[in-house]
mmCIF file of N, CA and C in Angstrom:
data_model
loop_
_atom_site.group_PDB
_atom_site.id
_atom_site.type_symbol
_atom_site.label_atom_id
_atom_site.label_comp_id
_atom_site.label_asym_id
_atom_site.label_seq_id
_atom_site.Cartn_x
_atom_site.Cartn_y
_atom_site.Cartn_z
ATOM 1 N N UNK I 1179 0.948 16.411 25.720
ATOM 2 C CA UNK I 1179 1.330 17.308 24.657
ATOM 3 C C UNK I 1179 0.190 18.278 24.390
ATOM 4 N N UNK I 1180 0.550 19.487 24.138
ATOM 5 C CA UNK I 1180 -0.475 20.466 23.809
ATOM 6 C C UNK I 1180 -0.067 21.189 22.540
ATOM 7 N N UNK I 1181 -1.022 21.786 21.906
ATOM 8 C CA UNK I 1181 -0.722 22.531 20.695
ATOM 9 C C UNK I 1181 -1.951 22.618 19.828
ATOM 10 N N UNK I 1182 -1.884 23.399 18.769
ATOM 11 C CA UNK I 1182 -3.037 23.539 17.888
ATOM 12 C C UNK I 1182 -3.245 22.289 17.039
ATOM 13 N N UNK I 1183 -4.488 22.023 16.734
ATOM 14 C CA UNK I 1183 -4.789 20.914 15.844
ATOM 15 C C UNK I 1183 -4.910 19.594 16.569
ATOM 16 N N UNK I 1184 -5.473 18.611 15.877
ATOM 17 C CA UNK I 1184 -5.687 17.303 16.497
ATOM 18 C C UNK I 1184 -4.394 16.503 16.599
ATOM 19 N N UNK I 1185 -4.333 15.689 17.631
ATOM 20 C CA UNK I 1185 -3.239 14.731 17.783
ATOM 21 C C UNK I 1185 -3.856 13.360 17.589
ATOM 22 N N UNK I 1186 -3.364 12.612 16.631
ATOM 23 C CA UNK I 1186 -3.943 11.327 16.287
ATOM 24 C C UNK I 1186 -3.049 10.206 16.804
ATOM 25 N N UNK I 1187 -3.620 9.319 17.623
ATOM 26 C CA UNK I 1187 -2.900 8.156 18.131
ATOM 27 C C UNK I 1187 -3.417 6.899 17.452
ATOM 28 N N UNK I 1188 -2.518 5.957 17.183
ATOM 29 C CA UNK I 1188 -2.884 4.676 16.615
ATOM 30 C C UNK I 1188 -2.137 3.602 17.390
ATOM 31 N N UNK I 1189 -2.883 2.648 17.977
ATOM 32 C CA UNK I 1189 -2.242 1.536 18.673
ATOM 33 C C UNK I 1189 -1.504 0.667 17.675
ATOM 34 N N UNK I 1190 -0.387 0.103 18.112
ATOM 35 C CA UNK I 1190 0.408 -0.771 17.248
ATOM 36 C C UNK I 1190 1.134 -1.785 18.113
ATOM 37 N N UNK I 1191 1.469 -2.896 17.563
ATOM 38 C CA UNK I 1191 2.325 -3.883 18.210
ATOM 39 C C UNK I 1191 3.274 -4.378 17.132
ATOM 40 N N UNK I 1192 4.481 -3.851 17.139
ATOM 41 C CA UNK I 1192 5.442 -4.187 16.098
ATOM 42 C C UNK I 1192 6.830 -4.245 16.715
ATOM 43 N N UNK I 1193 7.593 -5.273 16.376
ATOM 44 C CA UNK I 1193 8.971 -5.360 16.830
ATOM 45 C C UNK I 1193 9.817 -4.503 15.896
ATOM 46 N N UNK I 1194 10.667 -3.657 16.486
ATOM 47 C CA UNK I 1194 11.512 -2.740 15.722
ATOM 48 C C UNK I 1194 12.931 -2.786 16.253
ATOM 49 N N UNK I 1195 13.825 -2.144 15.537
ATOM 50 C CA UNK I 1195 15.195 -1.928 15.972
ATOM 51 C C UNK I 1195 15.324 -0.434 16.231
ATOM 52 N N UNK I 1196 15.829 -0.048 17.429
ATOM 53 C CA UNK I 1196 15.877 1.357 17.804
ATOM 54 C C UNK I 1196 17.250 1.692 18.391
ATOM 55 N N UNK I 1197 17.709 2.900 18.110
ATOM 56 C CA UNK I 1197 18.973 3.376 18.678
ATOM 57 C C UNK I 1197 18.693 3.964 20.056
ATOM 58 N N UNK I 1198 19.325 3.408 21.085
ATOM 59 C CA UNK I 1198 19.176 3.877 22.463
ATOM 60 C C UNK I 1198 20.569 4.090 23.042
ATOM 61 N N UNK I 1199 20.862 5.314 23.431
ATOM 62 C CA UNK I 1199 22.175 5.639 24.013
ATOM 63 C C UNK I 1199 23.328 5.160 23.136
ATOM 64 N N UNK I 1200 23.195 5.318 21.830
ATOM 65 C CA UNK I 1200 24.272 4.971 20.912
ATOM 66 C C UNK I 1200 24.371 3.501 20.560
ATOM 67 N N UNK I 1201 23.471 2.666 21.078
ATOM 68 C CA UNK I 1201 23.491 1.236 20.761
ATOM 69 C C UNK I 1201 22.149 0.836 20.162
ATOM 70 N N UNK I 1202 22.182 -0.147 19.258
ATOM 71 C CA UNK I 1202 20.944 -0.632 18.645
ATOM 72 C C UNK I 1202 20.355 -1.727 19.512
ATOM 73 N N UNK I 1203 19.033 -1.665 19.719
ATOM 74 C CA UNK I 1203 18.331 -2.651 20.535
ATOM 75 C C UNK I 1203 17.038 -3.063 19.848
ATOM 76 N N UNK I 1204 16.599 -4.278 20.166
ATOM 77 C CA UNK I 1204 15.273 -4.699 19.753
ATOM 78 C C UNK I 1204 14.278 -4.054 20.699
ATOM 79 N N UNK I 1205 13.136 -3.645 20.179
ATOM 80 C CA UNK I 1205 12.122 -2.983 20.996
ATOM 81 C C UNK I 1205 10.749 -3.297 20.429
ATOM 82 N N UNK I 1206 9.730 -2.959 21.210
ATOM 83 C CA UNK I 1206 8.348 -3.089 20.758
ATOM 84 C C UNK I 1206 7.770 -1.701 20.550
ATOM 85 N N UNK I 1207 7.278 -1.450 19.356
ATOM 86 C CA UNK I 1207 6.586 -0.200 19.059
ATOM 87 C C UNK I 1207 5.132 -0.416 19.476
ATOM 88 N N UNK I 1208 4.630 0.419 20.401
ATOM 89 C CA UNK I 1208 3.289 0.205 20.938
ATOM 90 C C UNK I 1208 2.265 1.225 20.464
ATOM 91 N N UNK I 1209 2.712 2.374 19.959
ATOM 92 C CA UNK I 1209 1.764 3.413 19.548
ATOM 93 C C UNK I 1209 2.429 4.389 18.594
ATOM 94 N N UNK I 1210 1.694 4.768 17.556
ATOM 95 C CA UNK I 1210 2.091 5.857 16.655
ATOM 96 C C UNK I 1210 1.315 7.099 17.046
ATOM 97 N N UNK I 1211 1.935 8.262 16.962
ATOM 98 C CA UNK I 1211 1.240 9.525 17.218
ATOM 99 C C UNK I 1211 1.628 10.516 16.126
ATOM 100 N N UNK I 1212 0.600 11.123 15.496
ATOM 101 C CA UNK I 1212 0.840 12.189 14.518
ATOM 102 C C UNK I 1212 0.622 13.509 15.246
ATOM 103 N N UNK I 1213 1.650 14.343 15.237
ATOM 104 C CA UNK I 1213 1.603 15.625 15.920
ATOM 105 C C UNK I 1213 0.933 16.672 15.040
ATOM 106 N N UNK I 1214 0.480 17.785 15.622
ATOM 107 C CA UNK I 1214 -0.154 18.844 14.814
ATOM 108 C C UNK I 1214 0.749 19.342 13.687
ATOM 109 N N UNK I 1215 2.058 19.240 13.863
ATOM 110 C CA UNK I 1215 2.993 19.675 12.825
ATOM 111 C C UNK I 1215 2.997 18.731 11.623
ATOM 112 N N UNK I 1216 2.401 17.532 11.792
ATOM 113 C CA UNK I 1216 2.393 16.546 10.720
ATOM 114 C C UNK I 1216 3.460 15.479 10.894
ATOM 115 N N UNK I 1217 4.444 15.711 11.757
ATOM 116 C CA UNK I 1217 5.469 14.694 11.971
ATOM 117 C C UNK I 1217 4.905 13.565 12.821
ATOM 118 N N UNK I 1218 5.552 12.407 12.758
ATOM 119 C CA UNK I 1218 5.097 11.250 13.514
ATOM 120 C C UNK I 1218 6.129 10.869 14.555
ATOM 121 N N UNK I 1219 5.643 10.416 15.699
ATOM 122 C CA UNK I 1219 6.503 9.864 16.739
ATOM 123 C C UNK I 1219 5.966 8.487 17.095
ATOM 124 N N UNK I 1220 6.837 7.646 17.638
ATOM 125 C CA UNK I 1220 6.457 6.293 18.028
ATOM 126 C C UNK I 1220 6.790 6.085 19.496
ATOM 127 N N UNK I 1221 5.873 5.452 20.216
ATOM 128 C CA UNK I 1221 6.142 5.054 21.597
ATOM 129 C C UNK I 1221 6.769 3.670 21.527
ATOM 130 N N UNK I 1222 7.964 3.529 22.084
ATOM 131 C CA UNK I 1222 8.656 2.247 22.033
ATOM 132 C C UNK I 1222 9.062 1.822 23.439
ATOM 133 N N UNK I 1223 9.141 0.512 23.648
ATOM 134 C CA UNK I 1223 9.612 -0.055 24.913
ATOM 135 C C UNK I 1223 10.683 -1.089 24.590
ATOM 136 N N UNK I 1224 11.859 -0.954 25.215
ATOM 137 C CA UNK I 1224 12.933 -1.908 24.978
ATOM 138 C C UNK I 1224 13.309 -2.663 26.236
ATOM 139 N N UNK I 1225 12.786 -2.268 27.389
ATOM 140 C CA UNK I 1225 13.144 -2.944 28.630
ATOM 141 C C UNK I 1225 12.078 -2.691 29.681
ATOM 142 N N UNK I 1226 11.884 -3.651 30.530
ATOM 143 C CA UNK I 1226 11.019 -3.461 31.693
ATOM 144 C C UNK I 1226 11.838 -3.559 32.982
ATOM 145 N N UNK I 1227 13.156 -3.579 32.839
ATOM 146 C CA UNK I 1227 14.039 -3.718 33.995
ATOM 147 C C UNK I 1227 14.031 -2.449 34.845
ATOM 148 N N UNK I 1228 13.818 -2.581 36.153
ATOM 149 C CA UNK I 1228 13.780 -1.389 37.009
ATOM 150 C C UNK I 1228 15.104 -0.638 37.062
ATOM 151 N N UNK I 1229 16.207 -1.304 36.789
ATOM 152 C CA UNK I 1229 17.507 -0.629 36.829
ATOM 153 C C UNK I 1229 17.821 0.149 35.556
ATOM 154 N N UNK I 1230 16.956 0.056 34.543
ATOM 155 C CA UNK I 1230 17.180 0.817 33.308
ATOM 156 C C UNK I 1230 17.104 2.308 33.637
ATOM 157 N N UNK I 1231 18.170 3.076 33.335
ATOM 158 C CA UNK I 1231 18.230 4.481 33.773
ATOM 159 C C UNK I 1231 17.164 5.395 33.176
ATOM 160 N N UNK I 1232 16.604 5.049 32.030
ATOM 161 C CA UNK I 1232 15.565 5.904 31.445
ATOM 162 C C UNK I 1232 14.202 5.216 31.431
ATOM 163 N N UNK I 1233 14.065 4.147 32.190
ATOM 164 C CA UNK I 1233 12.764 3.502 32.317
ATOM 165 C C UNK I 1233 12.444 2.479 31.250
ATOM 166 N N UNK I 1234 13.275 2.347 30.237
ATOM 167 C CA UNK I 1234 13.057 1.337 29.214
ATOM 168 C C UNK I 1234 12.024 1.682 28.165
ATOM 169 N N UNK I 1235 11.606 2.955 28.070
ATOM 170 C CA UNK I 1235 10.636 3.358 27.050
ATOM 171 C C UNK I 1235 10.908 4.804 26.660
ATOM 172 N N UNK I 1236 10.379 5.201 25.501
ATOM 173 C CA UNK I 1236 10.537 6.587 25.047
ATOM 174 C C UNK I 1236 9.603 6.843 23.875
ATOM 175 N N UNK I 1237 9.325 8.126 23.632
ATOM 176 C CA UNK I 1237 8.709 8.566 22.387
ATOM 177 C C UNK I 1237 9.860 8.924 21.466
ATOM 178 N N UNK I 1238 9.883 8.359 20.263
ATOM 179 C CA UNK I 1238 10.979 8.553 19.316
ATOM 180 C C UNK I 1238 10.415 9.125 18.025
ATOM 181 N N UNK I 1239 11.055 10.179 17.526
ATOM 182 C CA UNK I 1239 10.625 10.736 16.241
ATOM 183 C C UNK I 1239 10.895 9.725 15.146
ATOM 184 N N UNK I 1240 9.931 9.600 14.224
ATOM 185 C CA UNK I 1240 10.091 8.651 13.124
ATOM 186 C C UNK I 1240 11.239 9.110 12.239
ATOM 187 N N UNK I 1241 12.299 8.332 12.240
ATOM 188 C CA UNK I 1241 13.530 8.679 11.532
ATOM 189 C C UNK I 1241 14.300 7.385 11.301
ATOM 190 N N UNK I 1242 14.648 7.087 10.050
ATOM 191 C CA UNK I 1242 15.349 5.835 9.729
ATOM 192 C C UNK I 1242 16.714 5.742 10.390
ATOM 193 N N UNK I 1243 17.244 6.852 10.896
ATOM 194 C CA UNK I 1243 18.522 6.805 11.600
ATOM 195 C C UNK I 1243 18.352 6.309 13.039
ATOM 196 N N UNK I 1244 17.122 6.309 13.555
ATOM 197 C CA UNK I 1244 16.867 5.920 14.941
ATOM 198 C C UNK I 1244 15.915 4.760 15.109
ATOM 199 N N UNK I 1245 15.049 4.536 14.115
ATOM 200 C CA UNK I 1245 13.975 3.565 14.260
ATOM 201 C C UNK I 1245 13.762 2.839 12.946
ATOM 202 N N UNK I 1246 13.888 1.501 12.967
ATOM 203 C CA UNK I 1246 13.718 0.709 11.752
ATOM 204 C C UNK I 1246 12.797 -0.470 12.017
ATOM 205 N N UNK I 1247 11.962 -0.832 11.045
ATOM 206 C CA UNK I 1247 11.167 -2.053 11.196
ATOM 207 C C UNK I 1247 12.104 -3.254 11.310
ATOM 208 N N UNK I 1248 11.668 -4.267 12.024
ATOM 209 C CA UNK I 1248 12.478 -5.465 12.166
ATOM 210 C C UNK I 1248 12.474 -6.228 10.847
ATOM 211 N N UNK I 1249 13.614 -6.263 10.202
ATOM 212 C CA UNK I 1249 13.800 -6.991 8.952
ATOM 213 C C UNK I 1249 15.270 -7.385 8.895
ATOM 214 N N UNK I 1250 15.558 -8.390 8.113
ATOM 215 C CA UNK I 1250 16.940 -8.875 8.020
ATOM 216 C C UNK I 1250 17.897 -7.741 7.641
ATOM 217 N N UNK I 1251 17.491 -6.870 6.707
ATOM 218 C CA UNK I 1251 18.357 -5.771 6.280
ATOM 219 C C UNK I 1251 18.657 -4.824 7.448
ATOM 220 N N UNK I 1252 17.653 -4.543 8.268
ATOM 221 C CA UNK I 1252 17.857 -3.640 9.411
ATOM 222 C C UNK I 1252 18.783 -4.274 10.439
ATOM 223 N N UNK I 1253 18.581 -5.571 10.726
ATOM 224 C CA UNK I 1253 19.440 -6.253 11.695
ATOM 225 C C UNK I 1253 20.878 -6.288 11.194
ATOM 226 N N UNK I 1254 21.055 -6.550 9.913
ATOM 227 C CA UNK I 1254 22.391 -6.572 9.328
ATOM 228 C C UNK I 1254 23.015 -5.179 9.342
ATOM 229 N N UNK I 1255 22.260 -4.163 9.009
ATOM 230 C CA UNK I 1255 22.779 -2.784 8.952
ATOM 231 C C UNK I 1255 23.271 -2.303 10.301
ATOM 232 N N UNK I 1256 22.647 -2.740 11.368
ATOM 233 C CA UNK I 1256 23.047 -2.271 12.699
ATOM 234 C C UNK I 1256 23.908 -3.297 13.442
ATOM 235 N N UNK I 1257 24.321 -4.351 12.743
ATOM 236 C CA UNK I 1257 25.255 -5.306 13.318
ATOM 237 C C UNK I 1257 24.661 -6.268 14.343
ATOM 238 N N UNK I 1258 23.360 -6.535 14.256
ATOM 239 C CA UNK I 1258 22.744 -7.459 15.208
ATOM 240 C C UNK I 1258 22.714 -8.900 14.687
ATOM 241 N N UNK I 1259 23.128 -9.127 13.426
ATOM 242 C CA UNK I 1259 23.261 -10.502 12.941
ATOM 243 C C UNK I 1259 24.589 -10.641 12.232
#
């Protein structure tokens, strides 16, 4: 990524619930990044399977519609329990 201003990365290890291709999945959040614009993105991994069409990882913009901390309310809201 390029652009004006500093880009701040923070390592993290947190289990989250993430929307991938219209379905909710459990994933591991491995890194937070604050962009020069001030918005935050998270690096997440939901699969290490070689047959996964998008590689099993992505940078996701921090948004409660796409990324939620793992908690009973989040699992219930997305139908995983």
